[in-house]
PDB file of C-alpha atoms in Angstrom:
ATOM      1  CA  MET H   1     114.015 121.014  91.609  1.00  0.00           C
ATOM      2  CA  CYS H   2     110.229 121.711  92.722  1.00  0.00           C
ATOM      3  CA  TYR H   3     106.497 121.212  92.169  1.00  0.00           C
ATOM      4  CA  THR H   4     103.995 123.285  93.479  1.00  0.00           C
ATOM      5  CA  GLY H   5     100.381 121.342  93.187  1.00  0.00           C
ATOM      6  CA  PHE H   6      97.436 124.345  92.978  1.00  0.00           C
ATOM      7  CA  VAL H   7      93.710 122.713  93.114  1.00  0.00           C
ATOM      8  CA  VAL H   8      91.112 123.520  89.840  1.00  0.00           C
ATOM      9  CA  ARG H   9      87.651 123.287  89.482  1.00  0.00           C
ATOM     10  CA  SER H  10      87.633 122.211  86.264  1.00  0.00           C
ATOM     11  CA  TYR H  11      83.297 120.324  84.819  1.00  0.00           C
ATOM     12  CA  GLY H  12      82.537 119.758  89.252  1.00  0.00           C
ATOM     13  CA  LEU H  13      86.069 117.375  89.222  1.00  0.00           C
ATOM     14  CA  ILE H  14      88.984 118.646  91.815  1.00  0.00           C
ATOM     15  CA  VAL H  15      92.210 118.286  89.726  1.00  0.00           C
ATOM     16  CA  PHE H  16      95.951 118.837  90.288  1.00  0.00           C
ATOM     17  CA  ILE H  17      98.190 121.546  88.026  1.00  0.00           C
ATOM     18  CA  THR H  18     102.000 120.307  88.465  1.00  0.00           C
ATOM     19  CA  TYR H  19     104.379 122.806  87.754  1.00  0.00           C
ATOM     20  CA  TYR H  20     108.515 122.967  87.540  1.00  0.00           C
ATOM     21  CA  THR H  21     108.661 126.482  89.479  1.00  0.00           C
ATOM     22  CA  GLY H  22     113.314 126.283  88.705  1.00  0.00           C
ATOM     23  CA  LEU H  23     111.782 128.242  85.955  1.00  0.00           C
ATOM     24  CA  LYS H  24     110.722 131.768  85.805  1.00  0.00           C
ATOM     25  CA  SER H  25     108.956 131.854  82.597  1.00  0.00           C
ATOM     26  CA  LYS H  26     106.097 133.818  80.703  1.00  0.00           C
ATOM     27  CA  ARG H  27     103.936 130.438  80.285  1.00  0.00           C
ATOM     28  CA  ASN H  28     104.768 130.099  83.944  1.00  0.00           C
ATOM     29  CA  SER H  29     103.526 133.384  85.430  1.00  0.00           C
ATOM     30  CA  LYS H  30     100.066 132.506  82.668  1.00  0.00           C
ATOM     31  CA  LEU H  31      99.500 129.637  84.583  1.00  0.00           C
ATOM     32  CA  LEU H  32      99.628 131.919  88.145  1.00  0.00           C
ATOM     33  CA  GLU H  33      96.995 134.049  86.586  1.00  0.00           C
ATOM     34  CA  LYS H  34      95.273 131.797  85.502  1.00  0.00           C
ATOM     35  CA  ILE H  35      94.426 129.564  88.426  1.00  0.00           C
ATOM     36  CA  ASN H  36      93.221 133.109  90.783  1.00  0.00           C
ATOM     37  CA  PHE H  37      90.009 131.503  92.427  1.00  0.00           C
ATOM     38  CA  PRO H  38      90.015 130.033  95.669  1.00  0.00           C
ATOM     39  CA  VAL H  39      88.627 126.165  95.813  1.00  0.00           C
ATOM     40  CA  PRO H  40      86.988 125.578  99.181  1.00  0.00           C
ATOM     41  CA  GLY H  41      88.447 123.559 101.542  1.00  0.00           C
ATOM     42  CA  PHE H  42      92.072 123.972 100.326  1.00  0.00           C
ATOM     43  CA  GLU H  43      94.323 127.287 100.967  1.00  0.00           C
ATOM     44  CA  LEU H  44      96.956 128.588  98.593  1.00  0.00           C
ATOM     45  CA  GLU H  45      99.913 129.427 100.361  1.00  0.00           C
ATOM     46  CA  ARG H  46     102.901 130.343  98.692  1.00  0.00           C
ATOM     47  CA  GLY H  47     102.045 128.498  95.813  1.00  0.00           C
ATOM     48  CA  GLU H  48     101.669 125.794  97.894  1.00  0.00           C
ATOM     49  CA  LEU H  49      98.877 122.445  98.631  1.00  0.00           C
ATOM     50  CA  LYS H  50      97.175 122.573 102.265  1.00  0.00           C
ATOM     51  CA  MET H  51      95.868 119.789 103.470  1.00  0.00           C
ATOM     52  CA  ALA H  52      95.171 117.937 106.608  1.00  0.00           C
ATOM     53  CA  VAL H  53      98.423 116.501 108.361  1.00  0.00           C
ATOM     54  CA  PRO H  54      98.990 113.893 109.838  1.00  0.00           C
ATOM     55  CA  LEU H  55      99.373 113.627 113.626  1.00  0.00           C
ATOM     56  CA  LEU H  56     101.463 110.079 113.355  1.00  0.00           C
ATOM     57  CA  LYS H  57     105.032 111.081 113.793  1.00  0.00           C
ATOM     58  CA  LYS H  58     106.334 107.693 114.714  1.00  0.00           C
ATOM     59  CA  SER H  59     107.803 105.654 111.679  1.00  0.00           C
ATOM     60  CA  ILE H  60     105.243 102.429 110.543  1.00  0.00           C
ATOM     61  CA  VAL H  61     107.660  99.670 110.840  1.00  0.00           C
ATOM     62  CA  LYS H  62     106.120  96.548 108.506  1.00  0.00           C
ATOM     63  CA  LYS H  63     107.818  92.946 110.371  1.00  0.00           C
ATOM     64  CA  ARG H  64     106.529  90.436 108.041  1.00  0.00           C
ATOM     65  CA  VAL H  65     105.046  91.923 105.108  1.00  0.00           C
ATOM     66  CA  LYS H  66     104.547  88.242 103.131  1.00  0.00           C
ATOM     67  CA  GLN H  67     101.999  86.242 103.921  1.00  0.00           C
ATOM     68  CA  PHE H  68     101.835  82.830 105.764  1.00  0.00           C
ATOM     69  CA  LYS H  69     100.936  80.598 103.147  1.00  0.00           C
ATOM     70  CA  ARG H  70      99.398  77.610 104.540  1.00  0.00           C
ATOM     71  CA  PRO H  71     101.501  74.314 104.193  1.00  0.00           C
ATOM     72  CA  GLN H  72     102.048  72.024 101.277  1.00  0.00           C
ATOM     73  CA  SER H  73      98.897  74.898  99.855  1.00  0.00           C
ATOM     74  CA  ASP H  74     101.530  74.268  96.621  1.00  0.00           C
ATOM     75  CA  ARG H  75     101.391  70.158  96.084  1.00  0.00           C
ATOM     76  CA  LYS H  76      98.009  69.827  96.343  1.00  0.00           C
ATOM     77  CA  ILE H  77      95.743  72.097  94.827  1.00  0.00           C
ATOM     78  CA  CYS H  78      92.929  71.033  97.081  1.00  0.00           C
ATOM     79  CA  VAL H  79      94.579  72.470  99.767  1.00  0.00           C
ATOM     80  CA  LYS H  80      94.516  76.481  99.324  1.00  0.00           C
ATOM     81  CA  THR H  81      96.627  79.506 100.094  1.00  0.00           C
ATOM     82  CA  ASN H  82      94.759  80.563 102.905  1.00  0.00           C
ATOM     83  CA  TRP H  83      96.782  79.859 106.641  1.00  0.00           C
ATOM     84  CA  ARG H  84      95.308  77.200 108.585  1.00  0.00           C
ATOM     85  CA  ARG H  85      98.053  75.811 112.104  1.00  0.00           C
ATOM     86  CA  PRO H  86      98.857  72.289 111.102  1.00  0.00           C
ATOM     87  CA  LYS H  87      97.581  70.103 113.924  1.00  0.00           C
ATOM     88  CA  GLY H  88      99.205  66.751 112.775  1.00  0.00           C
ATOM     89  CA  ILE H  89     101.276  64.337 114.825  1.00  0.00           C
ATOM     90  CA  ASP H  90     104.352  64.448 112.860  1.00  0.00           C
ATOM     91  CA  SER H  91     104.345  67.830 111.085  1.00  0.00           C
ATOM     92  CA  ARG H  92     106.929  69.138 110.494  1.00  0.00           C
ATOM     93  CA  VAL H  93     105.620  72.772 110.184  1.00  0.00           C
ATOM     94  CA  ARG H  94     103.981  72.895 113.834  1.00  0.00           C
ATOM     95  CA  ARG H  95     107.160  71.078 115.211  1.00  0.00           C
ATOM     96  CA  LYS H  96     109.233  74.447 113.479  1.00  0.00           C
ATOM     97  CA  PHE H  97     111.746  72.038 112.147  1.00  0.00           C
ATOM     98  CA  LYS H  98     114.538  74.368 109.986  1.00  0.00           C
ATOM     99  CA  GLY H  99     114.266  75.061 106.535  1.00  0.00           C
ATOM    100  CA  VAL H 100     109.741  74.762 106.349  1.00  0.00           C
ATOM    101  CA  THR H 101     107.226  76.742 106.463  1.00  0.00           C
ATOM    102  CA  LEU H 102     107.638  79.289 109.096  1.00  0.00           C
ATOM    103  CA  MET H 103     103.846  80.060 111.357  1.00  0.00           C
ATOM    104  CA  PRO H 104     102.299  83.320 112.081  1.00  0.00           C
ATOM    105  CA  ASN H 105     102.669  83.913 116.681  1.00  0.00           C
ATOM    106  CA  ILE H 106     102.480  86.550 118.130  1.00  0.00           C
ATOM    107  CA  GLY H 107     106.313  88.490 117.857  1.00  0.00           C
ATOM    108  CA  TYR H 108     104.692  89.732 114.234  1.00  0.00           C
ATOM    109  CA  GLY H 109     102.050  91.733 115.716  1.00  0.00           C
ATOM    110  CA  SER H 110     103.232  95.439 114.778  1.00  0.00           C
ATOM    111  CA  ASP H 111     103.219  98.141 116.936  1.00  0.00           C
ATOM    112  CA  LYS H 112      99.727  98.964 118.435  1.00  0.00           C
ATOM    113  CA  LYS H 113     100.236 102.659 117.437  1.00  0.00           C
ATOM    114  CA  THR H 114     101.510 102.928 114.891  1.00  0.00           C
ATOM    115  CA  ARG H 115      98.398  99.622 113.738  1.00  0.00           C
ATOM    116  CA  HIS H 116      95.900  99.685 111.123  1.00  0.00           C
ATOM    117  CA  TYR H 117      97.949 102.955 109.873  1.00  0.00           C
ATOM    118  CA  LEU H 118      98.637 102.756 106.304  1.00  0.00           C
ATOM    119  CA  PRO H 119     101.442 104.736 104.505  1.00  0.00           C
ATOM    120  CA  ASN H 120      99.849 107.706 103.605  1.00  0.00           C
ATOM    121  CA  ARG H 121      99.495 107.475 108.364  1.00  0.00           C
ATOM    122  CA  PHE H 122      96.239 107.956 108.818  1.00  0.00           C
ATOM    123  CA  LYS H 123      93.497 104.505 109.456  1.00  0.00           C
ATOM    124  CA  LYS H 124      91.299 104.248 107.154  1.00  0.00           C
ATOM    125  CA  PHE H 125      87.040 105.216 107.851  1.00  0.00           C
ATOM    126  CA  VAL H 126      84.938 103.636 105.148  1.00  0.00           C
ATOM    127  CA  VAL H 127      82.167 106.433 104.560  1.00  0.00           C
ATOM    128  CA  HIS H 128      79.423 105.122 102.670  1.00  0.00           C
ATOM    129  CA  ASN H 129      77.037 108.708 102.283  1.00  0.00           C
ATOM    130  CA  VAL H 130      77.777 112.407 103.066  1.00  0.00           C
ATOM    131  CA  LYS H 131      76.388 112.270 106.424  1.00  0.00           C
ATOM    132  CA  GLU H 132      78.733 109.832 107.716  1.00  0.00           C
ATOM    133  CA  LEU H 133      81.929 112.100 106.697  1.00  0.00           C
ATOM    134  CA  GLU H 134      80.466 114.657 109.137  1.00  0.00           C
ATOM    135  CA  VAL H 135      82.192 112.120 111.628  1.00  0.00           C
ATOM    136  CA  LEU H 136      85.431 112.437 110.025  1.00  0.00           C
ATOM    137  CA  MET H 137      85.442 116.756 110.872  1.00  0.00           C
ATOM    138  CA  MET H 138      86.774 116.231 114.548  1.00  0.00           C
ATOM    139  CA  HIS H 139      89.240 113.455 113.713  1.00  0.00           C
ATOM    140  CA  ASN H 140      90.438 114.357 110.098  1.00  0.00           C
ATOM    141  CA  ARG H 141      94.849 114.317 110.587  1.00  0.00           C
ATOM    142  CA  THR H 142      93.824 110.498 112.349  1.00  0.00           C
ATOM    143  CA  TYR H 143      90.582 109.237 109.791  1.00  0.00           C
ATOM    144  CA  CYS H 144      90.536 109.407 106.662  1.00  0.00           C
ATOM    145  CA  ALA H 145      88.113 108.483 104.890  1.00  0.00           C
ATOM    146  CA  GLU H 146      87.383 106.018 101.784  1.00  0.00           C
ATOM    147  CA  ILE H 147      84.230 105.447  99.318  1.00  0.00           C
ATOM    148  CA  ALA H 148      82.640 102.601  99.626  1.00  0.00           C
ATOM    149  CA  HIS H 149      82.521 100.708  96.091  1.00  0.00           C
ATOM    150  CA  ASN H 150      79.471 101.217  96.080  1.00  0.00           C
ATOM    151  CA  ILE H 151      78.629 103.783  95.445  1.00  0.00           C
ATOM    152  CA  SER H 152      76.782 105.853  92.727  1.00  0.00           C
ATOM    153  CA  THR H 153      79.033 108.194  90.748  1.00  0.00           C
ATOM    154  CA  ARG H 154      76.796 111.607  91.778  1.00  0.00           C
ATOM    155  CA  LYS H 155      76.931 110.490  95.121  1.00  0.00           C
ATOM    156  CA  ARG H 156      81.052 110.300  94.969  1.00  0.00           C
ATOM    157  CA  LYS H 157      81.129 114.049  94.131  1.00  0.00           C
ATOM    158  CA  ASP H 158      78.931 114.845  96.610  1.00  0.00           C
ATOM    159  CA  ILE H 159      80.938 113.382  99.211  1.00  0.00           C
ATOM    160  CA  VAL H 160      84.823 114.468  97.801  1.00  0.00           C
ATOM    161  CA  GLU H 161      83.448 117.585  97.016  1.00  0.00           C
ATOM    162  CA  ARG H 162      81.770 117.845 100.973  1.00  0.00           C
ATOM    163  CA  ALA H 163      85.076 116.365 102.689  1.00  0.00           C
ATOM    164  CA  ALA H 164      87.295 119.375 100.653  1.00  0.00           C
ATOM    165  CA  GLN H 165      85.068 121.236 102.907  1.00  0.00           C
ATOM    166  CA  LEU H 166      85.719 120.005 106.056  1.00  0.00           C
ATOM    167  CA  ASP H 167      89.474 119.207 104.856  1.00  0.00           C
ATOM    168  CA  VAL H 168      89.270 115.550 105.213  1.00  0.00           C
ATOM    169  CA  VAL H 169      92.067 113.088 103.047  1.00  0.00           C
ATOM    170  CA  VAL H 170      89.180 110.815 100.855  1.00  0.00           C
ATOM    171  CA  THR H 171      92.063 107.940  99.023  1.00  0.00           C
ATOM    172  CA  ASN H 172      89.948 107.000  95.998  1.00  0.00           C
ATOM    173  CA  LYS H 173      88.696 110.126  94.865  1.00  0.00           C
ATOM    174  CA  LEU H 174      89.207 109.573  91.403  1.00  0.00           C
ATOM    175  CA  ALA H 175      87.624 106.252  91.781  1.00  0.00           C
ATOM    176  CA  ARG H 176      84.003 106.455  88.539  1.00  0.00           C
ATOM    177  CA  LEU H 177      85.562 110.003  88.605  1.00  0.00           C
ATOM    178  CA  ARG H 178      87.632 110.036  85.331  1.00  0.00           C
ATOM    179  CA  SER H 179      86.130 107.188  82.776  1.00  0.00           C
ATOM    180  CA  GLN H 180      83.039 109.252  83.561  1.00  0.00           C
ATOM    181  CA  GLU H 181      84.798 113.203  82.474  1.00  0.00           C
ATOM    182  CA  ASP H 182      86.249 110.651  79.382  1.00  0.00           C
ATOM    183  CA  GLU H 183      81.886 109.223  77.770  1.00  0.00           C
TER     184      GLU H 183
END
């Protein structure tokens, strides 16, 4: 099975169309004929979508994914789950007895080379406008852009369009665009 992606511009938005290439039917060839105009920032090579490839080759290993919970936060409502170091003289957690809540320490730290990387192998950079996006022009293989939560739909479209030209990956490029399109 082989899925291929194409980029189509409709109503100012970038839409991805995928289809099964294993079947050579008239429907697939007609679809290919319709999608023959280029979209800035994307190269179509043998029917495949080309975007910025992450520079990181090392596998990201998380030593612990679960959060450290504050001791007795499950017993008392007034004690929140946010971690606080126990300081009591009789505390079982502080004394590290077997079978009690684990305490965070330096051994749980991530590898320096893979620290702060997202699962898509890019580091996150929050962007508020098009000018801030220009910073990522030379670092598009290390950093990906994330549009800030308080940006309007109109500015989001501009940022996504410019990111496509600069070949910068945007993690939340479809946010707020889907709901506007439906209305």
